[in-house]
Amino acid sequence: MRNRNIGIDELTELFIADTPLIDVRAPVEFVQGSLPGAVNIPILGDQERAVVGTTYKYRGSEAAVRLGYEMISGFVKQTLLQQWLDFIHRHQQAVLYCFRGGKRSQIAQQWLKEAGVDRPLIAGGYKMARHFLIDAIDRFSANHKLLVVAGPTGSGKTRLIQDIGDTYPALDIEAIARHRGSAFGGLSTSQPAQVDFENRLAVNLLKLQQGIQYKPVAVEDESRSIGSVYLPASFFTHMRNSEVIWVDESFETRVNNIFGDYILDTAIGQAQQSRLRQQRVALTGDQEILHDQALRLFDKYKHALQMISKKLGGQRFQEVSKDLENARADFLHRNEIQSNKIWIEKLVKYYYDPLYLGSLQRRQVNPCFKGSRGEVAEYLQSRKQNG
């Protein structure tokens, strides 16, 4: 990338290349929303920014700029400059930005140039880039087809999206949201802020549309909200109006899939295997940590169950809660985890199937293809080959 300021016509290239970015805004601004690939090395901290803002309001621009320079002079300036230089040394294509491409990023650019490093800034700053990314979602929704992968809970829709990603254009929305999309779907990592979710969704769409031509992009059927974040209106409406394929798996297969995702492939399964390997041997500190994590996961599932108790109904809530507590006791006292399938089966039967299938019936979904996960994958390959 040329060492000059970045205009709006170059933002697609910047985001597709995963260009490292230095966000010089205050931390409070960064937390509210940032651009993908950005690290926050602020020219002013939150308190300094507030003081400069107050000075600007009551004494004008010149006094505010003068105060800002005073705050970041001497040792403070050198320390800050060195942080920028260290990042650029590791990421030589780094680009600067502030809120509007104004004073803060211009000062950073000038100080770097005086230190012998010439790096560009985003001319319109975060504000311009944010508008560009929102427009990118709207443009994609208006101009590119989607193929929605539907099917009841546990049918392996997310795994299918992940598996076909190398051979067929697919978008893993739940990976971007860092959530599986259900009351039990929270992951160990926290979800992004709504703005960050939208920004990262936009960048993924920009990357996808470079090579898809006329092929529809496969996405998993999602509700508007995915945990604490929600899909932009234009994209969600496009999903609801798109062609649908149906993953059809047996009830037993779906329960086993859920058991694998929520028990075997979690701290619960890891702790069980660790204890099986260490029978009659004192547990190590790491094994005790795994054990504690497993118990916290049971507590998390208990809380998730309470969140849906009203929709589940009082009697069924009590029944499933008891099964979950029995499964926790089996793990704690017998290192046994298979009994988790009991509460999973009932939760699918009592709650998830009626909820999801009822929603599809109200939407009058008519799939263009229906088959097992493997058959759907083959169908997508045939669509790709036939254009």
Short mmCIF file of C-alpha atoms in Angstrom, two decimals:
data_model
loop_
_atom_site.label_atom_id
_atom_site.label_comp_id
_atom_site.label_asym_id
_atom_site.label_seq_id
_atom_site.Cartn_x
_atom_site.Cartn_y
_atom_site.Cartn_z
CA MET A 1 0.00 0.00 0.00
CA ARG A 2 1.36 3.44 -0.95
CA ASN A 3 2.47 5.68 1.88
CA ARG A 4 -0.23 8.29 1.50
CA ASN A 5 -3.65 8.86 2.94
CA ILE A 6 -6.31 6.22 2.28
CA GLY A 7 -9.50 7.33 0.55
CA ILE A 8 -12.86 5.59 0.51
CA ASP A 9 -12.11 3.94 -2.84
CA GLU A 10 -9.18 2.08 -1.25
CA LEU A 11 -10.99 0.74 1.81
CA THR A 12 -12.04 -2.51 0.14
CA GLU A 13 -8.40 -3.34 -0.59
CA LEU A 14 -7.38 -2.32 2.93
CA PHE A 15 -9.91 -4.59 4.65
CA ILE A 16 -9.53 -7.58 2.33
CA ALA A 17 -5.79 -7.53 2.98
CA ASP A 18 -6.37 -7.61 6.77
CA THR A 19 -4.22 -4.50 7.01
CA PRO A 20 -2.97 -3.86 10.58
CA LEU A 21 -4.39 -0.59 11.93
CA ILE A 22 -3.35 1.77 14.69
CA ASP A 23 -6.36 3.39 16.32
CA VAL A 24 -5.15 6.55 18.10
CA ARG A 25 -8.56 7.39 19.60
CA ALA A 26 -9.14 7.24 23.34
CA PRO A 27 -9.81 3.81 24.87
CA VAL A 28 -13.46 4.67 25.57
CA GLU A 29 -14.00 5.28 21.86
CA PHE A 30 -12.19 2.09 20.89
CA VAL A 31 -14.33 -0.05 23.20
CA GLN A 32 -17.52 1.35 21.69
CA GLY A 33 -16.44 0.19 18.24
CA SER A 34 -13.27 -0.28 16.22
CA LEU A 35 -12.17 -1.40 12.77
CA PRO A 36 -11.14 -5.03 12.21
CA GLY A 37 -7.39 -5.47 12.57
CA ALA A 38 -6.97 -2.44 14.83
CA VAL A 39 -4.88 -2.06 17.97
CA ASN A 40 -5.57 0.84 20.31
CA ILE A 41 -2.48 3.00 21.01
CA PRO A 42 -4.21 6.26 21.95
CA ILE A 43 -2.67 9.68 21.60
CA LEU A 44 -4.85 10.84 24.52
CA GLY A 45 -6.27 8.75 27.35
CA ASP A 46 -9.91 9.00 28.39
CA GLN A 47 -9.31 11.65 31.05
CA GLU A 48 -7.01 13.73 28.83
CA ARG A 49 -9.50 13.58 26.00
CA ALA A 50 -12.30 14.77 28.32
CA VAL A 51 -10.21 17.71 29.57
CA VAL A 52 -9.23 18.73 26.03
CA GLY A 53 -12.89 18.46 24.97
CA THR A 54 -13.99 20.71 27.80
CA THR A 55 -11.27 23.23 26.88
CA TYR A 56 -12.39 23.19 23.26
CA LYS A 57 -16.01 23.81 24.32
CA TYR A 58 -15.28 26.80 26.55
CA ARG A 59 -12.01 28.25 25.22
CA GLY A 60 -11.90 27.25 21.57
CA SER A 61 -9.83 25.12 19.22
CA GLU A 62 -6.49 26.86 19.63
CA ALA A 63 -6.49 26.52 23.43
CA ALA A 64 -7.55 22.86 23.20
CA VAL A 65 -4.79 22.00 20.72
CA ARG A 66 -2.19 23.78 22.86
CA LEU A 67 -3.32 21.89 25.97
CA GLY A 68 -3.19 18.59 24.08
CA TYR A 69 0.41 19.19 23.03
CA GLU A 70 1.34 20.03 26.61
CA MET A 71 -0.19 16.76 27.85
CA ILE A 72 1.77 14.60 25.42
CA SER A 73 5.14 16.28 25.45
CA GLY A 74 8.55 15.11 26.66
CA PHE A 75 8.73 11.60 28.09
CA VAL A 76 5.03 10.91 27.46
CA LYS A 77 5.47 11.71 23.77
CA GLN A 78 8.58 9.57 23.43
CA THR A 79 6.93 6.61 25.14
CA LEU A 80 3.89 6.88 22.90
CA LEU A 81 5.98 7.28 19.75
CA GLN A 82 8.01 4.21 20.65
CA GLN A 83 4.82 2.15 21.01
CA TRP A 84 3.75 3.18 17.50
CA LEU A 85 7.23 2.43 16.11
CA ASP A 86 7.32 -0.98 17.78
CA PHE A 87 3.96 -1.92 16.26
CA ILE A 88 4.99 -0.71 12.81
CA HIS A 89 8.27 -2.64 13.10
CA ARG A 90 6.18 -5.81 13.56
CA HIS A 91 3.53 -4.76 11.00
CA GLN A 92 5.17 -2.68 8.33
CA GLN A 93 1.94 -2.10 6.37
CA ALA A 94 0.19 -0.49 9.35
CA VAL A 95 -2.24 2.38 8.73
CA LEU A 96 -3.31 5.08 11.21
CA TYR A 97 -6.77 6.37 11.97
CA CYS A 98 -8.65 8.54 14.46
CA PHE A 99 -12.33 9.49 14.47
CA ARG A 100 -12.46 11.74 11.39
CA GLY A 101 -8.91 11.60 10.06
CA GLY A 102 -8.22 14.91 11.75
CA LYS A 103 -5.77 16.24 14.33
CA ARG A 104 -5.00 13.08 16.26
CA SER A 105 -4.04 10.85 13.35
CA GLN A 106 -2.32 13.75 11.57
CA ILE A 107 -0.17 14.44 14.63
CA ALA A 108 0.71 10.74 14.91
CA GLN A 109 1.60 10.65 11.22
CA GLN A 110 3.81 13.73 11.54
CA TRP A 111 5.67 12.45 14.60
CA LEU A 112 6.31 9.14 12.87
CA LYS A 113 7.59 10.93 9.78
CA GLU A 114 9.98 12.96 11.95
CA ALA A 115 11.20 9.63 13.33
CA GLY A 116 11.87 8.41 9.78
CA VAL A 117 8.69 6.32 9.29
CA ASP A 118 6.09 7.35 6.71
CA ARG A 119 2.73 5.66 7.16
CA PRO A 120 -0.67 6.59 5.66
CA LEU A 121 -3.84 7.42 7.57
CA ILE A 122 -7.50 6.84 6.71
CA ALA A 123 -8.52 10.24 5.38
CA GLY A 124 -12.06 10.19 6.76
CA GLY A 125 -11.12 8.24 9.86
CA TYR A 126 -13.27 5.75 11.69
CA LYS A 127 -16.46 7.63 10.82
CA MET A 128 -15.95 7.25 7.07
CA ALA A 129 -14.82 3.63 7.37
CA ARG A 130 -17.82 2.77 9.54
CA HIS A 131 -20.24 4.21 6.96
CA PHE A 132 -18.39 2.31 4.24
CA LEU A 133 -18.76 -1.00 6.09
CA ILE A 134 -22.47 -0.51 6.80
CA ASP A 135 -22.97 0.32 3.10
CA ALA A 136 -21.01 -2.84 2.22
CA ILE A 137 -23.56 -4.98 4.11
CA ASP A 138 -26.45 -3.23 2.36
CA ARG A 139 -24.79 -3.56 -1.06
CA PHE A 140 -24.12 -7.25 -0.53
CA SER A 141 -27.70 -7.84 0.57
CA ALA A 142 -29.00 -6.11 -2.54
CA ASN A 143 -26.65 -7.69 -5.09
CA HIS A 144 -25.59 -11.18 -3.96
CA LYS A 145 -27.61 -14.33 -3.40
CA LEU A 146 -27.73 -16.36 -0.20
CA LEU A 147 -28.52 -20.03 0.31
CA VAL A 148 -29.86 -20.56 3.82
CA VAL A 149 -28.97 -23.86 5.51
CA ALA A 150 -31.93 -24.80 7.71
CA GLY A 151 -32.71 -27.80 9.88
CA PRO A 152 -33.68 -28.62 13.48
CA THR A 153 -31.32 -28.17 16.40
CA GLY A 154 -28.39 -30.60 16.36
CA SER A 155 -28.55 -31.39 12.65
CA GLY A 156 -25.01 -30.11 12.16
CA LYS A 157 -25.69 -26.87 10.27
CA THR A 158 -22.73 -24.99 11.74
CA ARG A 159 -20.36 -27.90 11.16
CA LEU A 160 -21.56 -28.12 7.56
CA ILE A 161 -20.86 -24.40 7.01
CA GLN A 162 -17.38 -24.87 8.45
CA ASP A 163 -16.65 -28.03 6.45
CA ILE A 164 -17.61 -26.64 3.05
CA GLY A 165 -15.83 -23.31 3.54
CA ASP A 166 -12.74 -24.34 1.54
CA THR A 167 -14.69 -25.53 -1.49
CA TYR A 168 -17.93 -23.52 -1.52
CA PRO A 169 -18.58 -19.86 -0.57
CA ALA A 170 -19.93 -19.94 2.99
CA LEU A 171 -20.26 -17.51 5.87
CA ASP A 172 -20.04 -18.68 9.50
CA ILE A 173 -22.13 -15.99 11.21
CA GLU A 174 -21.90 -17.66 14.61
CA ALA A 175 -18.10 -17.56 14.48
CA ILE A 176 -18.24 -13.80 13.85
CA ALA A 177 -20.76 -13.39 16.68
CA ARG A 178 -18.77 -15.75 18.94
CA HIS A 179 -22.00 -17.44 20.00
CA ARG A 180 -23.90 -20.58 18.95
CA GLY A 181 -27.18 -18.72 18.76
CA SER A 182 -29.20 -20.39 21.52
CA ALA A 183 -29.73 -19.89 25.24
CA PHE A 184 -27.01 -22.52 25.78
CA GLY A 185 -24.78 -21.14 23.03
CA GLY A 186 -22.44 -18.83 24.91
CA LEU A 187 -18.73 -19.54 24.41
CA SER A 188 -15.77 -19.05 26.75
CA THR A 189 -14.81 -15.90 24.84
CA SER A 190 -17.02 -12.84 25.22
CA GLN A 191 -19.13 -11.59 22.34
CA PRO A 192 -18.06 -8.52 20.37
CA ALA A 193 -19.84 -5.19 20.76
CA GLN A 194 -22.69 -4.75 18.29
CA VAL A 195 -20.67 -2.27 16.19
CA ASP A 196 -17.66 -4.61 16.09
CA PHE A 197 -19.90 -7.51 15.03
CA GLU A 198 -21.31 -5.44 12.15
CA ASN A 199 -17.85 -4.28 11.10
CA ARG A 200 -16.48 -7.82 11.04
CA LEU A 201 -19.54 -9.12 9.21
CA ALA A 202 -19.00 -6.45 6.57
CA VAL A 203 -15.32 -7.37 6.09
CA ASN A 204 -16.22 -11.05 5.72
CA LEU A 205 -18.78 -10.11 3.05
CA LEU A 206 -16.22 -7.95 1.23
CA LYS A 207 -13.84 -10.91 1.12
CA LEU A 208 -16.54 -13.33 -0.02
CA GLN A 209 -17.81 -11.23 -2.90
CA GLN A 210 -14.38 -11.11 -4.53
CA GLY A 211 -14.68 -14.63 -5.91
CA ILE A 212 -18.27 -15.81 -5.69
CA GLN A 213 -19.48 -14.42 -9.01
CA TYR A 214 -23.09 -15.68 -9.25
CA LYS A 215 -22.90 -18.51 -6.73
CA PRO A 216 -25.12 -18.05 -3.66
CA VAL A 217 -23.28 -17.82 -0.35
CA ALA A 218 -24.28 -20.54 2.13
CA VAL A 219 -25.28 -19.25 5.58
CA GLU A 220 -26.87 -20.95 8.56
CA ASP A 221 -30.49 -20.12 9.32
CA GLU A 222 -30.37 -17.68 12.24
CA SER A 223 -32.81 -15.59 14.21
CA ARG A 224 -32.27 -11.83 14.20
CA SER A 225 -30.42 -11.98 17.53
CA ILE A 226 -27.39 -14.17 18.13
CA GLY A 227 -26.70 -13.96 21.82
CA SER A 228 -26.25 -10.28 22.62
CA VAL A 229 -25.71 -9.12 19.02
CA TYR A 230 -28.19 -8.92 16.16
CA LEU A 231 -28.01 -9.07 12.39
CA PRO A 232 -28.34 -5.80 10.42
CA ALA A 233 -31.86 -5.36 9.07
CA SER A 234 -30.93 -5.48 5.38
CA PHE A 235 -28.95 -8.70 5.76
CA PHE A 236 -31.55 -10.43 7.96
CA THR A 237 -34.37 -9.51 5.55
CA HIS A 238 -32.26 -10.87 2.69
CA MET A 239 -31.79 -14.14 4.60
CA ARG A 240 -35.52 -14.49 5.19
CA ASN A 241 -36.22 -14.00 1.48
CA SER A 242 -33.50 -16.39 0.26
CA GLU A 243 -33.54 -19.95 -1.02
CA VAL A 244 -33.42 -22.67 1.66
CA ILE A 245 -31.85 -26.11 1.86
CA TRP A 246 -32.74 -28.50 4.67
CA VAL A 247 -30.37 -30.68 6.69
CA ASP A 248 -32.38 -33.74 7.71
CA GLU A 249 -30.82 -35.98 10.37
CA SER A 250 -32.36 -38.54 12.74
CA PHE A 251 -33.28 -37.53 16.29
CA GLU A 252 -30.56 -39.82 17.66
CA THR A 253 -27.91 -38.25 15.43
CA ARG A 254 -28.97 -34.76 16.49
CA VAL A 255 -28.78 -35.63 20.18
CA ASN A 256 -25.32 -37.13 19.66
CA ASN A 257 -24.21 -34.00 17.81
CA ILE A 258 -25.38 -31.78 20.67
CA PHE A 259 -23.77 -34.10 23.22
CA GLY A 260 -20.52 -33.84 21.28
CA ASP A 261 -20.60 -30.04 21.00
CA TYR A 262 -21.83 -29.20 24.50
CA ILE A 263 -20.37 -32.06 26.58
CA LEU A 264 -17.60 -34.09 24.91
CA ASP A 265 -15.83 -31.13 23.26
CA THR A 266 -15.94 -28.96 26.38
CA ALA A 267 -14.25 -28.86 29.77
CA ILE A 268 -16.69 -31.55 30.89
CA GLY A 269 -15.41 -34.10 28.39
CA GLN A 270 -11.80 -33.03 28.88
CA ALA A 271 -12.06 -33.37 32.64
CA GLN A 272 -13.59 -36.84 32.34
CA GLN A 273 -10.81 -38.06 30.05
CA SER A 274 -8.16 -36.53 32.27
CA ARG A 275 -9.53 -38.34 35.31
CA LEU A 276 -9.79 -41.64 33.41
CA ARG A 277 -6.11 -41.39 32.49
CA GLN A 278 -5.17 -40.61 36.09
CA GLN A 279 -7.19 -43.22 37.96
CA ARG A 280 -5.55 -44.16 41.29
CA VAL A 281 -3.07 -41.32 40.82
CA ALA A 282 -3.23 -37.97 42.58
CA LEU A 283 -4.72 -35.28 40.38
CA THR A 284 -2.44 -32.51 39.16
CA GLY A 285 -3.23 -28.81 39.51
CA ASP A 286 -4.19 -28.57 35.82
CA GLN A 287 -6.64 -31.45 36.22
CA GLU A 288 -8.27 -29.78 39.19
CA ILE A 289 -8.64 -26.60 37.11
CA LEU A 290 -10.35 -28.62 34.36
CA HIS A 291 -12.63 -30.19 36.94
CA ASP A 292 -13.62 -26.75 38.28
CA GLN A 293 -14.24 -25.49 34.75
CA ALA A 294 -16.50 -28.46 34.08
CA LEU A 295 -18.57 -27.74 37.18
CA ARG A 296 -18.87 -24.08 36.17
CA LEU A 297 -20.13 -25.23 32.78
CA PHE A 298 -22.85 -27.27 34.46
CA ASP A 299 -23.79 -24.14 36.42
CA LYS A 300 -23.89 -22.18 33.18
CA TYR A 301 -26.26 -24.73 31.63
CA LYS A 302 -28.44 -24.56 34.73
CA HIS A 303 -28.66 -20.78 34.34
CA ALA A 304 -29.47 -21.11 30.62
CA LEU A 305 -32.25 -23.55 31.49
CA GLN A 306 -33.71 -21.05 33.95
CA MET A 307 -33.70 -18.41 31.19
CA ILE A 308 -36.10 -20.50 29.10
CA SER A 309 -38.14 -21.88 32.02
CA LYS A 310 -41.32 -19.95 31.15
CA LYS A 311 -41.34 -21.14 27.54
CA LEU A 312 -40.50 -24.67 28.63
CA GLY A 313 -43.30 -24.77 31.18
CA GLY A 314 -43.11 -25.36 34.91
CA GLN A 315 -43.43 -29.14 35.00
CA ARG A 316 -41.04 -29.77 32.13
CA PHE A 317 -38.59 -27.22 33.51
CA GLN A 318 -38.49 -29.12 36.80
CA GLU A 319 -38.08 -32.42 34.96
CA VAL A 320 -35.18 -31.28 32.78
CA SER A 321 -33.57 -29.44 35.72
CA LYS A 322 -33.59 -32.66 37.73
CA ASP A 323 -32.01 -34.57 34.83
CA LEU A 324 -29.31 -31.90 34.50
CA GLU A 325 -28.60 -32.07 38.24
CA ASN A 326 -28.37 -35.87 38.04
CA ALA A 327 -25.90 -35.59 35.17
CA ARG A 328 -23.80 -33.16 37.21
CA ALA A 329 -23.84 -35.57 40.16
CA ASP A 330 -22.84 -38.48 37.90
CA PHE A 331 -19.87 -36.49 36.68
CA LEU A 332 -18.90 -35.36 40.17
CA HIS A 333 -19.19 -38.71 41.94
CA ARG A 334 -18.73 -41.32 39.19
CA ASN A 335 -16.88 -39.42 36.45
CA GLU A 336 -19.71 -40.40 34.11
CA ILE A 337 -21.07 -38.06 31.42
CA GLN A 338 -23.39 -40.20 29.27
CA SER A 339 -26.41 -39.28 31.41
CA ASN A 340 -26.22 -35.78 29.92
CA LYS A 341 -28.01 -37.24 26.89
CA ILE A 342 -31.17 -37.58 29.00
CA TRP A 343 -31.63 -33.84 29.59
CA ILE A 344 -30.42 -33.04 26.06
CA GLU A 345 -33.04 -35.36 24.53
CA LYS A 346 -35.84 -33.82 26.55
CA LEU A 347 -34.71 -30.27 25.84
CA VAL A 348 -34.71 -30.95 22.11
CA LYS A 349 -38.10 -32.67 22.24
CA TYR A 350 -39.83 -30.27 24.62
CA TYR A 351 -38.30 -26.96 23.58
CA TYR A 352 -36.05 -26.68 20.53
CA ASP A 353 -37.98 -28.75 18.00
CA PRO A 354 -41.38 -27.11 18.67
CA LEU A 355 -39.75 -23.66 18.70
CA TYR A 356 -37.76 -24.03 15.48
CA LEU A 357 -40.19 -26.11 13.47
CA GLY A 358 -43.05 -23.81 14.47
CA SER A 359 -41.06 -20.82 13.24
CA LEU A 360 -40.37 -22.48 9.88
CA GLN A 361 -44.05 -23.38 9.51
CA ARG A 362 -45.08 -19.78 10.13
CA ARG A 363 -42.52 -18.63 7.55
CA GLN A 364 -43.88 -21.24 5.09
CA VAL A 365 -40.36 -22.43 4.22
CA ASN A 366 -40.19 -24.64 1.13
CA PRO A 367 -36.66 -26.11 0.80
CA CYS A 368 -35.14 -26.54 -2.65
CA PHE A 369 -33.29 -29.63 -1.35
CA LYS A 370 -33.55 -31.90 1.68
CA GLY A 371 -31.05 -34.50 2.82
CA SER A 372 -28.48 -35.55 5.40
CA ARG A 373 -25.50 -33.34 6.12
CA GLY A 374 -23.37 -35.35 3.72
CA GLU A 375 -26.04 -35.23 1.01
CA VAL A 376 -26.41 -31.47 1.42
CA ALA A 377 -22.64 -31.05 1.06
CA GLU A 378 -22.75 -33.08 -2.18
CA TYR A 379 -25.67 -31.01 -3.41
CA LEU A 380 -23.74 -27.80 -2.82
CA GLN A 381 -20.77 -29.16 -4.75
CA SER A 382 -23.04 -30.02 -7.67
CA ARG A 383 -24.46 -26.50 -7.62
CA LYS A 384 -20.95 -25.09 -7.66
CA GLN A 385 -19.93 -27.22 -10.61
CA ASN A 386 -23.08 -26.38 -12.53
CA GLY A 387 -22.77 -22.64 -11.78
#
